[in-house]
Short mmCIF file of C-alpha atoms in Angstrom, two decimals:
data_model
loop_
_atom_site.label_atom_id
_atom_site.label_comp_id
_atom_site.label_asym_id
_atom_site.label_seq_id
_atom_site.Cartn_x
_atom_site.Cartn_y
_atom_site.Cartn_z
CA MET A 509 -7.47 -4.83 -14.45
CA SER A 510 -9.37 -5.42 -11.19
CA GLU A 511 -10.88 -2.84 -8.90
CA LEU A 512 -10.52 -3.53 -5.18
CA VAL A 513 -12.55 -1.48 -2.72
CA THR A 514 -10.96 -0.26 0.51
CA GLY A 515 -12.72 0.18 3.84
CA GLU A 516 -13.21 3.82 2.91
CA ALA A 517 -15.07 2.78 -0.27
CA VAL A 518 -12.21 3.90 -2.52
CA ALA A 519 -11.66 1.80 -5.65
CA LEU A 520 -8.08 0.70 -6.25
CA GLU A 521 -6.90 -0.53 -9.63
CA LEU A 522 -4.78 -3.63 -9.10
CA ARG A 523 -3.94 -6.44 -11.48
CA PRO A 524 -4.26 -9.92 -9.89
CA ALA A 525 -1.46 -12.32 -10.81
CA LYS A 526 -2.30 -15.20 -13.13
CA LEU A 527 -1.65 -18.86 -12.36
CA PRO A 528 1.49 -19.28 -14.55
CA SER A 529 3.38 -16.41 -12.93
CA ARG A 530 2.27 -17.49 -9.46
CA ALA A 531 3.30 -21.09 -10.14
CA LEU A 532 6.73 -19.96 -11.34
CA ALA A 533 7.19 -17.86 -8.20
CA VAL A 534 6.21 -20.84 -6.01
CA VAL A 535 8.64 -23.11 -7.85
CA ILE A 536 11.49 -20.65 -7.28
CA ASP A 537 10.60 -20.35 -3.59
CA LEU A 538 10.38 -24.12 -3.17
CA VAL A 539 13.72 -24.74 -4.90
CA VAL A 540 15.42 -22.25 -2.61
CA ALA A 541 13.62 -23.58 0.48
CA PHE A 542 14.41 -27.24 -0.23
CA THR A 543 18.04 -26.40 -0.99
CA VAL A 544 18.35 -24.70 2.38
CA TYR A 545 16.45 -27.56 4.03
CA ILE A 546 18.79 -30.20 2.60
CA VAL A 547 21.91 -28.28 3.65
CA VAL A 548 20.56 -27.70 7.17
CA THR A 549 19.42 -31.32 7.47
CA MET A 550 22.85 -32.65 6.50
CA GLY A 551 24.47 -30.44 9.10
CA ILE A 552 22.01 -31.51 11.80
CA VAL A 553 22.40 -35.21 10.97
CA ALA A 554 26.15 -34.92 11.21
CA SER A 555 25.96 -33.17 14.59
CA THR A 556 23.24 -35.35 16.15
CA ALA A 557 24.46 -38.81 15.16
CA SER A 558 24.63 -39.86 18.82
CA LEU A 559 20.93 -39.15 19.52
CA ASP A 560 18.34 -41.90 19.77
CA ASP A 561 15.62 -42.40 17.16
CA ALA A 562 12.94 -40.42 19.00
CA ALA A 563 15.19 -37.38 19.48
CA ALA A 564 16.38 -37.55 15.87
CA ALA A 565 12.75 -37.65 14.65
CA ALA A 566 11.86 -34.63 16.81
CA VAL A 567 14.82 -32.69 15.42
CA ALA A 568 13.83 -33.63 11.86
CA VAL A 569 10.23 -32.42 12.35
CA ALA A 570 11.44 -29.19 13.97
CA THR A 571 13.82 -28.57 11.08
CA PHE A 572 11.08 -29.18 8.52
CA VAL A 573 8.66 -26.78 10.23
CA LEU A 574 11.30 -24.12 10.80
CA VAL A 575 12.87 -24.11 7.33
CA LEU A 576 9.92 -24.89 5.05
CA VAL A 577 7.19 -23.10 7.01
CA GLY A 578 8.68 -20.63 9.48
CA VAL A 579 11.27 -19.05 7.20
CA PRO A 580 8.83 -18.33 4.32
CA ILE A 581 6.39 -16.76 6.79
CA ALA A 582 9.14 -14.56 8.21
CA VAL A 583 10.33 -13.55 4.73
CA GLU A 584 6.82 -12.56 3.59
CA THR A 585 6.23 -10.61 6.80
CA LEU A 586 9.50 -8.68 6.71
CA SER A 587 9.34 -8.00 2.96
CA HIS A 588 5.63 -7.04 3.03
CA GLY A 589 4.60 -9.82 0.68
CA ARG A 590 7.66 -10.14 -1.55
CA SER A 591 9.32 -13.54 -1.34
CA LEU A 592 12.33 -14.32 -3.53
CA GLY A 593 10.16 -15.97 -6.19
CA LYS A 594 7.59 -13.19 -6.20
CA LEU A 595 10.31 -10.59 -6.41
CA ALA A 596 11.77 -12.35 -9.45
CA CYS A 597 8.36 -12.55 -11.14
CA GLY A 598 7.25 -9.02 -10.22
CA LEU A 599 4.52 -10.16 -7.83
CA ARG A 600 3.47 -9.11 -4.36
CA VAL A 601 0.98 -10.25 -1.71
CA VAL A 602 -1.38 -7.52 -0.50
CA ARG A 603 -4.49 -7.42 1.65
CA ASP A 604 -7.95 -7.43 0.13
CA ASP A 605 -8.07 -3.64 0.57
CA GLY A 606 -4.74 -3.17 -1.23
CA GLY A 607 -2.64 -2.53 1.89
CA PRO A 608 0.56 -4.34 2.94
CA ILE A 609 0.21 -7.68 4.72
CA ARG A 610 1.16 -8.31 8.33
CA PHE A 611 2.38 -11.33 10.29
CA ARG A 612 -1.07 -12.83 10.78
CA HIS A 613 -1.72 -12.78 7.02
CA ALA A 614 1.61 -14.47 6.28
CA LEU A 615 1.02 -16.99 9.08
CA VAL A 616 -2.37 -18.07 7.71
CA ARG A 617 -1.04 -18.27 4.14
CA GLY A 618 1.95 -20.34 5.27
CA ALA A 619 -0.09 -22.70 7.47
CA VAL A 620 -2.67 -23.40 4.76
CA GLY A 621 0.12 -23.64 2.18
CA VAL A 622 1.54 -26.68 3.97
CA VAL A 623 -1.62 -28.60 3.04
CA GLU A 624 -2.47 -27.17 -0.39
CA ILE A 625 1.10 -26.88 -1.73
CA LEU A 626 3.52 -29.15 0.13
CA MET A 627 1.25 -32.13 1.00
CA THR A 628 -0.72 -32.16 -2.27
CA PHE A 629 2.16 -31.08 -4.53
CA GLY A 630 0.28 -27.86 -5.41
CA VAL A 631 -2.76 -29.61 -6.92
CA VAL A 632 -5.24 -28.04 -4.48
CA ALA A 633 -3.66 -24.61 -4.91
CA CYS A 634 -3.85 -24.84 -8.72
CA ILE A 635 -7.50 -25.89 -8.67
CA ALA A 636 -8.42 -23.13 -6.23
CA SER A 637 -6.59 -20.51 -8.33
CA LEU A 638 -8.34 -21.66 -11.50
CA VAL A 639 -11.77 -21.57 -9.85
CA SER A 640 -11.24 -18.19 -8.15
CA GLU A 641 -12.10 -15.11 -10.20
CA ARG A 642 -9.01 -13.32 -8.92
CA GLY A 643 -6.71 -16.35 -8.94
CA ARG A 644 -6.62 -16.79 -5.17
CA ARG A 645 -5.62 -20.05 -3.52
CA LEU A 646 -7.19 -21.25 -0.26
CA GLY A 647 -4.48 -19.58 1.81
CA ASP A 648 -5.35 -16.23 0.26
CA VAL A 649 -9.07 -16.76 0.90
CA PHE A 650 -8.58 -17.58 4.58
CA ALA A 651 -5.97 -14.83 5.10
CA GLY A 652 -7.88 -12.15 3.20
CA THR A 653 -5.02 -11.53 0.77
CA LEU A 654 -4.41 -11.29 -2.96
CA VAL A 655 -1.31 -11.74 -5.12
CA VAL A 656 -0.97 -8.86 -7.58
CA ARG A 657 1.44 -7.86 -10.31
CA GLU A 658 3.75 -4.99 -9.47
CA ARG A 659 5.32 -4.65 -12.91
CA VAL A 660 2.44 -3.80 -15.21
CA PRO A 661 2.36 -1.90 -18.51
CA ALA A 662 2.12 1.83 -18.05
CA GLY A 663 -1.42 3.11 -18.47
CA PRO A 664 -3.05 6.53 -18.36
CA ALA A 665 -1.56 8.39 -15.41
CA ARG A 666 -3.89 9.58 -12.67
CA PHE A 667 -2.89 12.82 -11.02
CA VAL A 668 -3.25 13.94 -7.45
CA PRO A 669 -4.79 17.44 -7.64
CA PRO A 670 -2.71 20.14 -5.95
CA PRO A 671 -4.15 21.81 -2.86
CA PRO A 672 -5.41 25.41 -3.00
CA PRO A 673 -2.48 27.86 -2.82
CA TRP A 674 -3.74 29.32 0.44
CA LEU A 675 -3.16 25.95 2.14
CA VAL A 676 0.40 25.32 0.94
CA GLY A 677 2.78 25.18 3.89
CA ARG A 678 0.04 25.35 6.51
CA PHE A 679 0.69 21.77 7.71
CA ALA A 680 4.49 21.96 7.70
CA GLY A 681 4.64 21.08 11.40
CA LEU A 682 2.35 18.05 11.18
CA ASP A 683 3.74 14.69 12.38
CA LEU A 684 3.12 12.21 9.54
CA SER A 685 5.18 9.32 10.91
CA GLY A 686 2.16 7.52 12.36
CA VAL A 687 0.10 7.43 9.15
CA PRO A 688 -0.02 3.85 7.78
CA ASP A 689 0.64 3.08 4.13
CA GLY A 690 -2.89 1.79 3.64
CA LEU A 691 -4.39 5.14 4.63
CA TRP A 692 -2.02 7.05 2.31
CA LEU A 693 -3.09 4.76 -0.51
CA ALA A 694 -6.78 5.33 0.25
CA VAL A 695 -6.34 9.12 0.45
CA ARG A 696 -4.43 9.32 -2.84
CA SER A 697 -6.92 7.05 -4.56
CA TYR A 698 -9.78 9.23 -3.37
CA LEU A 699 -8.09 12.44 -4.51
CA THR A 700 -7.53 11.08 -8.01
CA ARG A 701 -11.19 10.08 -8.34
CA MET A 702 -13.10 12.67 -6.35
CA GLY A 703 -14.14 14.49 -9.52
CA GLN A 704 -15.95 11.33 -10.67
CA LEU A 705 -17.93 10.86 -7.45
CA ASP A 706 -21.33 12.19 -6.52
CA PRO A 707 -20.72 15.45 -4.59
CA GLN A 708 -22.57 14.27 -1.47
CA VAL A 709 -20.89 10.86 -1.44
CA GLY A 710 -17.47 12.37 -2.14
CA TRP A 711 -17.85 14.94 0.65
CA ALA A 712 -18.83 12.25 3.19
CA MET A 713 -15.92 10.06 2.06
CA ALA A 714 -13.48 12.96 2.41
CA GLU A 715 -14.75 13.65 5.94
CA ARG A 716 -14.15 10.04 6.97
CA LEU A 717 -10.65 9.99 5.47
CA ALA A 718 -9.81 13.36 7.05
CA GLY A 719 -10.93 12.04 10.43
CA ASP A 720 -8.75 8.93 10.08
CA LEU A 721 -5.78 11.03 8.95
CA ALA A 722 -6.21 13.46 11.85
CA ALA A 723 -6.36 10.56 14.31
CA CYS A 724 -3.06 9.19 13.00
CA THR A 725 -1.30 12.57 13.10
CA GLY A 726 -2.57 13.44 16.57
CA ALA A 727 -3.77 16.87 15.43
CA PRO A 728 -7.45 17.58 14.68
CA ALA A 729 -8.39 18.54 11.14
CA PRO A 730 -9.08 22.30 10.88
CA ARG A 731 -12.81 23.03 10.93
CA ASP A 732 -12.40 25.96 8.53
CA VAL A 733 -10.74 23.81 5.83
CA PRO A 734 -12.79 21.55 3.53
CA PRO A 735 -11.85 17.90 4.14
CA ALA A 736 -10.80 17.26 0.53
CA ALA A 737 -8.56 20.33 0.57
CA TYR A 738 -7.11 19.17 3.88
CA LEU A 739 -6.30 15.76 2.40
CA ALA A 740 -4.69 17.32 -0.68
CA ALA A 741 -2.61 19.68 1.45
CA VAL A 742 -1.35 16.90 3.73
CA VAL A 743 -0.46 14.65 0.76
CA HIS A 744 1.38 17.59 -0.82
CA GLU A 745 3.23 18.16 2.45
CA ARG A 746 4.37 14.54 2.47
CA GLN A 747 5.51 14.78 -1.17
CA SER A 748 7.44 17.93 -0.32
CA ARG A 749 9.21 16.23 2.56
CA ASP A 750 10.06 13.22 0.41
CA ALA A 751 11.52 15.54 -2.23
CA GLN A 752 13.53 17.42 0.37
CA ARG A 753 14.99 14.18 1.74
CA ALA A 754 15.72 12.88 -1.75
CA PHE A 755 17.31 15.99 -3.24
CA GLY A 756 18.26 18.03 -0.18
CA GLY A 757 18.64 21.77 0.14
CA GLY A 758 16.17 24.50 -0.66
CA THR A 759 12.77 25.17 0.73
CA VAL A 760 10.30 22.67 -0.62
CA GLY A 761 6.64 23.20 -1.07
CA VAL A 762 6.42 26.87 0.00
CA THR A 763 4.56 29.17 -2.33
CA PRO A 764 3.54 32.77 -1.55
CA VAL A 765 -0.19 33.29 -1.25
CA GLY A 766 -1.72 34.01 -4.63
CA ALA A 767 1.22 32.65 -6.63
CA GLY A 768 0.87 29.96 -9.25
CA PRO A 769 1.21 26.29 -8.37
CA VAL A 770 4.97 26.02 -8.77
CA TYR A 771 5.50 23.81 -5.73
CA PRO A 772 6.84 20.29 -6.44
CA GLY A 773 4.43 17.40 -6.42
CA ALA A 774 1.55 19.35 -7.94
CA GLY A 775 -0.01 17.07 -10.49
CA ALA A 776 2.46 14.23 -9.81
CA PRO A 777 1.14 10.81 -10.83
CA VAL A 778 -0.04 8.62 -7.99
CA GLY A 779 2.82 6.59 -6.54
CA GLN A 780 5.44 8.39 -8.64
CA PRO A 781 8.29 10.42 -7.11
CA VAL A 782 7.99 14.14 -7.30
CA GLY A 783 10.37 16.35 -9.24
CA PRO A 784 13.43 18.13 -7.88
CA ALA A 785 12.97 20.55 -5.05
CA VAL A 786 12.26 24.11 -6.10
CA ALA A 787 13.70 26.87 -4.00
CA ALA A 788 11.09 29.51 -3.29
CA ALA A 789 10.89 32.80 -1.48
CA PRO A 790 10.47 32.74 2.32
CA PRO A 791 6.88 31.97 3.33
CA THR A 792 4.61 34.95 3.45
CA PRO A 793 2.49 35.29 6.60
CA ASP A 794 -0.90 33.76 5.92
CA VAL A 795 -3.27 36.70 5.94
CA THR A 796 -5.82 35.05 3.68
CA PRO A 797 -8.84 33.63 5.54
CA ALA A 798 -8.60 29.84 5.72
CA ARG A 799 -11.67 29.17 3.59
CA PRO A 800 -12.34 28.22 -0.05
CA ARG A 801 -12.04 31.10 -2.46
CA GLU A 802 -15.17 32.21 -4.29
CA ASP A 803 -13.67 31.37 -7.68
CA GLU A 804 -13.18 27.71 -6.81
CA GLU A 805 -15.65 25.51 -8.62
CA PRO A 806 -17.79 22.99 -6.70
CA GLY A 807 -16.59 20.21 -9.03
CA THR A 808 -13.10 20.34 -7.54
CA GLY A 809 -14.29 18.71 -4.32
CA PHE A 810 -12.73 21.50 -2.27
CA VAL A 811 -16.04 23.24 -1.56
CA PRO A 812 -19.23 21.83 0.02
CA PRO A 813 -21.73 20.33 -2.42
CA ALA A 814 -24.72 22.46 -3.28
#
């Protein structure tokens, strides 16, 4: 297991793919790509028989670049790092910080891959993967990416702590559509580990993440709510909405003030779907001051460090 560190200094547990599984995925991708290339080439040759040699050579080069370079780049971009071979082997390309790759990452990996895979028959890529501690080839180094295993043995589950009951439902009107997946991953990773951090460091980290989350939602983070509690409440709100879309019906994530944590998503493992929606009583007007309760312990991360 390898720990990657995000820009917010949150450690992510990811398992880099080993050379055999990566090689198998590349072989599958190359077989599919060359099959398509041969079929396309035969069709082009049949339709351009009347062209001169220079034009035929230009068409051949364009076909090679388009099918063997352009198509794999497009597939990795659109699938967020899952080509056909990687999908079959349970692998995925991610950024160094654990987030999904974009077009520029796929472009760099594809361009360098022409040299280290196609022109050298994969020798350079194999040597680079064996030398690299995390099994990265040169394309991954230049692009800032890493190939990780998605299907890994189940380990000890890490739980996202539920928000304080007095915050449940407070952010029901928040627009979460603009929050990127990388930020959600960083927030959830922080929440699962905030009890292990130094109080001062954890508080500063929560403030940075809360600021980033508020910038993406377009609504400032409440000043009277601790940043860690704000993060937990927003994550819970997203889980509630996901449960409502998945199961439909009922009021999701609404708990009267002072009631036990019966809302769905409380204590759900990171990255796992929440349970069925639980119908609850209509929301009670929030008459409790928006501040941490006196019985909350400092170790929860929801109150300022001493």
